[in-house]
mmCIF file of C-alpha atoms and ligand atoms in Angstrom:
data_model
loop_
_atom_site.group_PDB
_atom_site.id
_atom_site.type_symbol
_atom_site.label_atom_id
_atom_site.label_comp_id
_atom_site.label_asym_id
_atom_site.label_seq_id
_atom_site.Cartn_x
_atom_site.Cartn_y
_atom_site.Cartn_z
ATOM 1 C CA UNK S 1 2.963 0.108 -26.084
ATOM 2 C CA UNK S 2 5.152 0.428 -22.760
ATOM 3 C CA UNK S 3 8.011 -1.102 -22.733
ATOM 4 C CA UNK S 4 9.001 -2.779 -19.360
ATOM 5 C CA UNK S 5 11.802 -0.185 -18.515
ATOM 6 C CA UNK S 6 9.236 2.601 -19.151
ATOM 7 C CA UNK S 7 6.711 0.789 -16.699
ATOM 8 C CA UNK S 8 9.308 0.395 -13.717
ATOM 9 C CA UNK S 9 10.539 3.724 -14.097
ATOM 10 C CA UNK S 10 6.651 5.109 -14.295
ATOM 11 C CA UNK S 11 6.075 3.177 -10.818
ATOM 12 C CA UNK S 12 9.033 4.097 -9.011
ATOM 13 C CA UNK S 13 8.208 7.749 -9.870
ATOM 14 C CA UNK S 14 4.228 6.994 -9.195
ATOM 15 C CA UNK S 15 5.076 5.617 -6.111
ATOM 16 C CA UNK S 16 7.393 8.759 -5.163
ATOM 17 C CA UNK S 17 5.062 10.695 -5.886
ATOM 18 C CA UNK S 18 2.113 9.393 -3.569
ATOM 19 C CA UNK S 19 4.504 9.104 -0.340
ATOM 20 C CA UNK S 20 5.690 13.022 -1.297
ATOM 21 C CA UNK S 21 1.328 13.719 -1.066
ATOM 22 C CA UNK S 22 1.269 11.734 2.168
ATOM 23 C CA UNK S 23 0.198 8.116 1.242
ATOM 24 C CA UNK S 24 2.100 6.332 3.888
ATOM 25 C CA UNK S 25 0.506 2.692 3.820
ATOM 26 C CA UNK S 26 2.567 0.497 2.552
ATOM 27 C CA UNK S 27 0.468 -2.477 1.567
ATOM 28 C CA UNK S 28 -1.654 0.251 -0.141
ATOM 29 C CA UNK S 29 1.534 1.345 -1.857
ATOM 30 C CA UNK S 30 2.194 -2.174 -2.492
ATOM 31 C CA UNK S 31 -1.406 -2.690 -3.998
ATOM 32 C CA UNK S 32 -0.727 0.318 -6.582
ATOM 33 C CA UNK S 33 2.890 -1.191 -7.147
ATOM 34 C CA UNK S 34 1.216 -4.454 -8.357
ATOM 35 C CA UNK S 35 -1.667 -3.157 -10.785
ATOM 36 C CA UNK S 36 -0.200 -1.892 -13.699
ATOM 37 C CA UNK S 37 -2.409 1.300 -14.324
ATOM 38 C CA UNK S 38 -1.625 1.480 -18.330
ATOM 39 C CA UNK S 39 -4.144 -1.747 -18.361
ATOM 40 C CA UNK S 40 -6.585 0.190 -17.595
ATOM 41 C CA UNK S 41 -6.088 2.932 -20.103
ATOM 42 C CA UNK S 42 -6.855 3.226 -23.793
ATOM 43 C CA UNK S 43 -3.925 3.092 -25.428
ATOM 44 C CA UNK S 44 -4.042 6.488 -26.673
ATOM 45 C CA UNK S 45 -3.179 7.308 -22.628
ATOM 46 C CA UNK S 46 -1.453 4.995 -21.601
ATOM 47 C CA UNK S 47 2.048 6.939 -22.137
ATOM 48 C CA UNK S 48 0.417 8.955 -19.618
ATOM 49 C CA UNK S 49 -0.495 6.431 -16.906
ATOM 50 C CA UNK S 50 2.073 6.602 -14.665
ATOM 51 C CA UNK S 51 1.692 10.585 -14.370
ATOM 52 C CA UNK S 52 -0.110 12.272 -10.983
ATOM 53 C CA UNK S 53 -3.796 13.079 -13.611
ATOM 54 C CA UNK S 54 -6.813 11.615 -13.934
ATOM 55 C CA UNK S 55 -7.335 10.550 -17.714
ATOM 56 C CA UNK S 56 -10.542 10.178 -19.837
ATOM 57 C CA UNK S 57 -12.056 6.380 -20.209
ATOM 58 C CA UNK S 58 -14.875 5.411 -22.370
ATOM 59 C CA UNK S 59 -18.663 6.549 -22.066
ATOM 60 C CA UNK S 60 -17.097 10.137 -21.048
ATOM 61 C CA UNK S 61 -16.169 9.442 -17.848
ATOM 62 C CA UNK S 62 -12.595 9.325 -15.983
ATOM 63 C CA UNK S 63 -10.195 7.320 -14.078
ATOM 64 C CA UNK S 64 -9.122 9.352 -11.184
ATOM 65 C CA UNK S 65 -5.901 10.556 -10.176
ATOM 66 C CA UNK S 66 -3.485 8.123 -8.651
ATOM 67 C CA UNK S 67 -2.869 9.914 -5.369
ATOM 68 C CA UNK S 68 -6.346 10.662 -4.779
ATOM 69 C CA UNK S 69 -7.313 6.564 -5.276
ATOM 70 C CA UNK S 70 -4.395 6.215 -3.124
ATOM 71 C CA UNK S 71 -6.001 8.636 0.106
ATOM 72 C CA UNK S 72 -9.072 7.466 -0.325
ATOM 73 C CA UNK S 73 -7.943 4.302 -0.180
ATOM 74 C CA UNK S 74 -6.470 5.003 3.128
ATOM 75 C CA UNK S 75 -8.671 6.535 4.174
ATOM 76 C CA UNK S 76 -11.521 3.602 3.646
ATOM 77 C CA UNK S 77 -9.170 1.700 6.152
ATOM 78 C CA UNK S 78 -9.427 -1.706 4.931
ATOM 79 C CA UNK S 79 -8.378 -4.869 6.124
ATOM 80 C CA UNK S 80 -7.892 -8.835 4.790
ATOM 81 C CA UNK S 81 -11.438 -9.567 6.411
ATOM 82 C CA UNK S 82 -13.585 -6.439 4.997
ATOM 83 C CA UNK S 83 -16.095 -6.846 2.540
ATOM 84 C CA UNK S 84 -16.460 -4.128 0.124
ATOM 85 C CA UNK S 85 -18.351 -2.113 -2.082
ATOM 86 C CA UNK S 86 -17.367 0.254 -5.086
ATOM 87 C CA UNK S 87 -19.797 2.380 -6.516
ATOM 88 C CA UNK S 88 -18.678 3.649 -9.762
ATOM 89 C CA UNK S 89 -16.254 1.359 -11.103
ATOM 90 C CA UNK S 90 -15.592 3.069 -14.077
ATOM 91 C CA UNK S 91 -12.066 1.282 -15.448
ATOM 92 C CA UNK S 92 -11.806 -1.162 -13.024
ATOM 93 C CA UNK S 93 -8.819 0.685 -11.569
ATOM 94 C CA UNK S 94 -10.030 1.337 -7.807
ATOM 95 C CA UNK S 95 -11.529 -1.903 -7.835
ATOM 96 C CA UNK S 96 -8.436 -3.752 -8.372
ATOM 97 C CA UNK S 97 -6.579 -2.138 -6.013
ATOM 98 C CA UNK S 98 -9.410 -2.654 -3.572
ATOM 99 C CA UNK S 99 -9.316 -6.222 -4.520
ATOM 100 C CA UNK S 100 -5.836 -6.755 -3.205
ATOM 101 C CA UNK S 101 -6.373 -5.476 -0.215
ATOM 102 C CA UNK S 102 -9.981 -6.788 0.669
ATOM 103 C CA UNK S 103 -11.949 -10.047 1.072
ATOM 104 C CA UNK S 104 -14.024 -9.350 -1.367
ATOM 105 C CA UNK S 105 -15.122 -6.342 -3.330
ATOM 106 C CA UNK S 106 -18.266 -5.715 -5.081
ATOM 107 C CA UNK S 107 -18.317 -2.843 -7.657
ATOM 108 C CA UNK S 108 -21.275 -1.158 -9.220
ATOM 109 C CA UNK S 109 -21.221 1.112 -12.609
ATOM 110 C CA UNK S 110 -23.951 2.403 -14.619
ATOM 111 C CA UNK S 111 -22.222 2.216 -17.933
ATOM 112 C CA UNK S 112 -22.877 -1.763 -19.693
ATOM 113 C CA UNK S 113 -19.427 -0.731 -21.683
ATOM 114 C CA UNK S 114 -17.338 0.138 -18.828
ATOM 115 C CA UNK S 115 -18.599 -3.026 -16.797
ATOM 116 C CA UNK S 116 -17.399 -5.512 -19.786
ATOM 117 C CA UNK S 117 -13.925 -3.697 -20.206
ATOM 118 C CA UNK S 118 -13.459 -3.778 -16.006
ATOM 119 C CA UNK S 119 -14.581 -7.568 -16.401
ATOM 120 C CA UNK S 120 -11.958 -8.655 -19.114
ATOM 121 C CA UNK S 121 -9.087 -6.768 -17.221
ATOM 122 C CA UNK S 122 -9.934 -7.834 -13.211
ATOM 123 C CA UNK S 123 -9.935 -11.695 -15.245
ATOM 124 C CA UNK S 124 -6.382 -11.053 -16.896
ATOM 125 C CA UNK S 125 -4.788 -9.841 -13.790
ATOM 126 C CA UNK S 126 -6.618 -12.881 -12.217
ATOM 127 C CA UNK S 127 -8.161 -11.237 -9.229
ATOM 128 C CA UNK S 128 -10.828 -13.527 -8.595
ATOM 129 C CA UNK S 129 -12.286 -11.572 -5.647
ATOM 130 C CA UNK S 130 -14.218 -9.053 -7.431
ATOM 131 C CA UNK S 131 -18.247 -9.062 -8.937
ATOM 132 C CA UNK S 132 -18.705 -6.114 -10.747
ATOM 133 C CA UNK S 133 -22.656 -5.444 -11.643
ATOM 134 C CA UNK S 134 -24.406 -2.980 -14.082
ATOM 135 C CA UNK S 135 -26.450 -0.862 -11.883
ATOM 136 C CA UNK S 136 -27.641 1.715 -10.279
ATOM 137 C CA UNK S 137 -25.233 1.737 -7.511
ATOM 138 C CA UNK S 138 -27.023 5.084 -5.241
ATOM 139 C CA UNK S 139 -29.197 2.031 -4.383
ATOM 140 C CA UNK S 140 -26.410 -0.352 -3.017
ATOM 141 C CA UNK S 141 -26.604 -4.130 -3.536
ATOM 142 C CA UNK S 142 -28.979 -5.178 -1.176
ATOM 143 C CA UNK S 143 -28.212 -9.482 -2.151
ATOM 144 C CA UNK S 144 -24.708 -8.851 -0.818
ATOM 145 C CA UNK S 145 -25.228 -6.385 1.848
ATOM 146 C CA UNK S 146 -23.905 -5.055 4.889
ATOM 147 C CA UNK S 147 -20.247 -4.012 4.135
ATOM 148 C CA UNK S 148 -17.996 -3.400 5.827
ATOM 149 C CA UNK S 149 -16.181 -0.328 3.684
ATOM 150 C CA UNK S 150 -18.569 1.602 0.856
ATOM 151 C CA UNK S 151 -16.580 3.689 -1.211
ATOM 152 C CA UNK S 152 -17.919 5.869 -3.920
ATOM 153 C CA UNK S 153 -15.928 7.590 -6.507
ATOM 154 C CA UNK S 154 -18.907 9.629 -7.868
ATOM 155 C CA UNK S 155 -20.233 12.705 -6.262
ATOM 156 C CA UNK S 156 -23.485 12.906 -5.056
ATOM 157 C CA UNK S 157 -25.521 15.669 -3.301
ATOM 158 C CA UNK S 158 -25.884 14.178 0.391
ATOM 159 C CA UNK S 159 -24.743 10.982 1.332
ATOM 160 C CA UNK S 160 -27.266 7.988 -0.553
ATOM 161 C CA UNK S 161 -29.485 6.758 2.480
ATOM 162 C CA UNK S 162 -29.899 3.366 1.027
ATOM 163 C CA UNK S 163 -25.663 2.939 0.957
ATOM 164 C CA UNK S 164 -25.775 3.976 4.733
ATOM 165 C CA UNK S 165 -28.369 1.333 5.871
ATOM 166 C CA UNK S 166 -26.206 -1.431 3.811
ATOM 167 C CA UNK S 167 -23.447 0.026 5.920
ATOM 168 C CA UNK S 168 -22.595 -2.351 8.549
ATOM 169 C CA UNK S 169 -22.052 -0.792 12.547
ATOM 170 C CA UNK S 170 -18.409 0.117 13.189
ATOM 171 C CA UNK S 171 -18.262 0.278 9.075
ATOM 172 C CA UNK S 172 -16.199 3.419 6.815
ATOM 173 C CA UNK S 173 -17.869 4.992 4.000
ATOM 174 C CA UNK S 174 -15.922 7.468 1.927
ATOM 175 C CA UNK S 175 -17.712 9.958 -0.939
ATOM 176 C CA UNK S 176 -17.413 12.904 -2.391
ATOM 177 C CA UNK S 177 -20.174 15.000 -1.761
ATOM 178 C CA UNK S 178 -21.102 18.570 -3.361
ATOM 179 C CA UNK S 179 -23.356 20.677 -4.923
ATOM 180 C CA UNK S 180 -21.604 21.155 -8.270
ATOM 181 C CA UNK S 181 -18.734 20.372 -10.283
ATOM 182 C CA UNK S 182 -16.163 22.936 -8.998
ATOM 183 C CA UNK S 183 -16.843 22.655 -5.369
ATOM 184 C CA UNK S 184 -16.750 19.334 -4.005
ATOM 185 C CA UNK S 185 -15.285 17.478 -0.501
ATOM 186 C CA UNK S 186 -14.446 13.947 0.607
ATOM 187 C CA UNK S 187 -15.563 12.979 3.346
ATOM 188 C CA UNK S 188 -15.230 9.929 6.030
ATOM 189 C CA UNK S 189 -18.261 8.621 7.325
ATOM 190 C CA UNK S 190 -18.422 5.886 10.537
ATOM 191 C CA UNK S 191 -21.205 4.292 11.573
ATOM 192 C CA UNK S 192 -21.142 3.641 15.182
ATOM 193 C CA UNK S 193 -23.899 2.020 17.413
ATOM 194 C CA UNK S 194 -24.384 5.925 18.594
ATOM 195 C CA UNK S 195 -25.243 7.622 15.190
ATOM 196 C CA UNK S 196 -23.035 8.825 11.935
ATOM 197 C CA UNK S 197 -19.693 10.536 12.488
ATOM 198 C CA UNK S 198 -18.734 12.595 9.812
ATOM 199 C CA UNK S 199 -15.446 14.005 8.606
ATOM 200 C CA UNK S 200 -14.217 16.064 5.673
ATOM 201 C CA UNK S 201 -10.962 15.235 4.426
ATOM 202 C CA UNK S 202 -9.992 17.218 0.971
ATOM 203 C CA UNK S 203 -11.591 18.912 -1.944
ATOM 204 C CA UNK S 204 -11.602 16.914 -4.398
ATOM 205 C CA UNK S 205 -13.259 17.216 -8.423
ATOM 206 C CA UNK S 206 -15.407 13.731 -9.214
ATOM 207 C CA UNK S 207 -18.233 13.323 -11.929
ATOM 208 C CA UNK S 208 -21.654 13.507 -10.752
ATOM 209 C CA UNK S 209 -23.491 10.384 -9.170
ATOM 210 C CA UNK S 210 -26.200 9.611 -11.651
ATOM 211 C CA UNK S 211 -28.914 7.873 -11.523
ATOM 212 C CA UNK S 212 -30.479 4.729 -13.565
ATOM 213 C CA UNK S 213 -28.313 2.750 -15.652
ATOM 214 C CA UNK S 214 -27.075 4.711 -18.852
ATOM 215 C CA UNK S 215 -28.847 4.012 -22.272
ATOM 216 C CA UNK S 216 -25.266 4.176 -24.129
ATOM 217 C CA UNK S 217 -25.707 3.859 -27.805
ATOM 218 C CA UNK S 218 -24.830 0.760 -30.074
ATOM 219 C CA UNK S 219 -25.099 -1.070 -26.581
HETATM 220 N N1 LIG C 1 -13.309 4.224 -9.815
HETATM 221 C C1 LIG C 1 -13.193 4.494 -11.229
HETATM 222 C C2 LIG C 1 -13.455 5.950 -11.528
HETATM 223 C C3 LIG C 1 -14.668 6.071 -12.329
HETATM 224 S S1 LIG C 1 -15.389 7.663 -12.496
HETATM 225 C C4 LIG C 1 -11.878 3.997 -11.779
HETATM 226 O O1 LIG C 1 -11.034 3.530 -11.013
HETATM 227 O O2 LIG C 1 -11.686 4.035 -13.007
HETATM 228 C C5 LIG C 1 -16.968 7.376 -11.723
HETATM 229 C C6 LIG C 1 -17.850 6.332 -12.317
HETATM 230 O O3 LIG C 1 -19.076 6.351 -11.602
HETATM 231 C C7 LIG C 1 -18.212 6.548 -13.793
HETATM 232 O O4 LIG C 1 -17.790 5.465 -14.541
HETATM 233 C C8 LIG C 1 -19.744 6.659 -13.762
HETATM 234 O O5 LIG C 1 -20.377 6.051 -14.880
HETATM 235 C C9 LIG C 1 -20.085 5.931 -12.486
HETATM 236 N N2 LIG C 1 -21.387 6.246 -11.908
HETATM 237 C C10 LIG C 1 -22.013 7.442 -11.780
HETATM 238 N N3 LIG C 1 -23.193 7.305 -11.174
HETATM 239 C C11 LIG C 1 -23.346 5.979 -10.900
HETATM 240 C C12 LIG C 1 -24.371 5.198 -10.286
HETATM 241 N N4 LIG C 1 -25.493 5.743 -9.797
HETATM 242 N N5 LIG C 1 -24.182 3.870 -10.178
HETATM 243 C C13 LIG C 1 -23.057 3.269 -10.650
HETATM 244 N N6 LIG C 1 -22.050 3.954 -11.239
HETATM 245 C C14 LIG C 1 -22.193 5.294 -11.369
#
């Protein structure tokens, strides 16, 4: 357990670290500030949460590293009125962040465990503004779409076609995209009445974008 010194220490030193790796928002700053990141750890980790890592979560997959939620955060360039959608929720993590700076966000994971942890923690922080939905979430969520922001923190190949047409004009997407595990970028995608504008940001090291919704055992 974390004791409360231990937790505002953690932040202040979190929150050092992101501006020191260029995260100068400060309502995103604020948004990480708020959502204690050990709730979203086993507690095997969750000495660990306030480091600069990303940190295994169930079903083999990983909650990413603070200051790279934090850029792509900023770099998704939301606002109060934006509707958005998460694909791979994982922990719940991103999501919650997202939710306190959003509308509304909609987040999509493949894993049925993951999805009921994410559910019970978004409830006990009380952020009522997120659905999260077991799914396949290369094909979007067609019921709730266009959005305004898509962000995925999964890598895929090329940039899902079927997340691009639920993209709305004037909308951000940001992904990582790559062939492999070593060698991947993020980029920044804006739709604009013209066409697709892209940009690559960082390299960055995400699991794979897979597709179906996982058979995980004892589920
Ligand atoms: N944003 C998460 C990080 C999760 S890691 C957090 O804050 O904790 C990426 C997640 O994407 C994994 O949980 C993985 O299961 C999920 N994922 C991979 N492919 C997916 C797909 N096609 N649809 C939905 N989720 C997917």
């Amino acid at each position: 357990m974390i004791t409360e010194d231990q937790r505002a220490e953690g932040t202040m030193r979190l929150i050092y670290t992101l501006r020191s790796n260029g995260v100068t928002d400060s309502r995103i700053l604020d948004a990480i500030e708020r959502t204690p990141r050990e709730f979203f750890l086993d507690r095997a980790f969750q000495d660990r949460a306030f480091d600069d890592i990303p940190l295994p979560i169930a079903c083999g997959q990983t909650i990413s590293q603070p200051s790279i939620v934090a850029l792509m955060t900023q770099a998704l360039e939301v606002t109060p009125r934006c509707k958005v959608l998460e694909v791979g929720c994982g922990s719940g993590y991103q999501a919650a962040i997202l939710a306190r700076l959003a509308r509304r966000v909609y987040a999509m994971e493949r894993h049925r465990p993951l999805v009921r942890q994410a559910r019970a923690r978004i409830e006990a922080l009380a952020l009522s503004n997120i659905q999260i939905l077991t799914a396949d979430g290369s094909r979007g969520w067609s019921d709730q779409a266009p959005f305004d922001r898509i962000l995925l923190t999964a890598a895929a190949e090329d940039p899902p076609k079927e997340l691009i047409a639920q993209l709305k004009t004037g909308g951000i997407m940001v992904l990582p995209v790559g062939q492999s595990d070593e060698m991947q970028q993020l980029i920044k995608i804006v739709k604009t009445p013209q066409g697709i504008e892209y940009q690559e940001l960082i390299d960055v090291r995400f699991v794979p974008l897979l597709p179906n919704v996982a058979e995980d055992v004892g589920d």
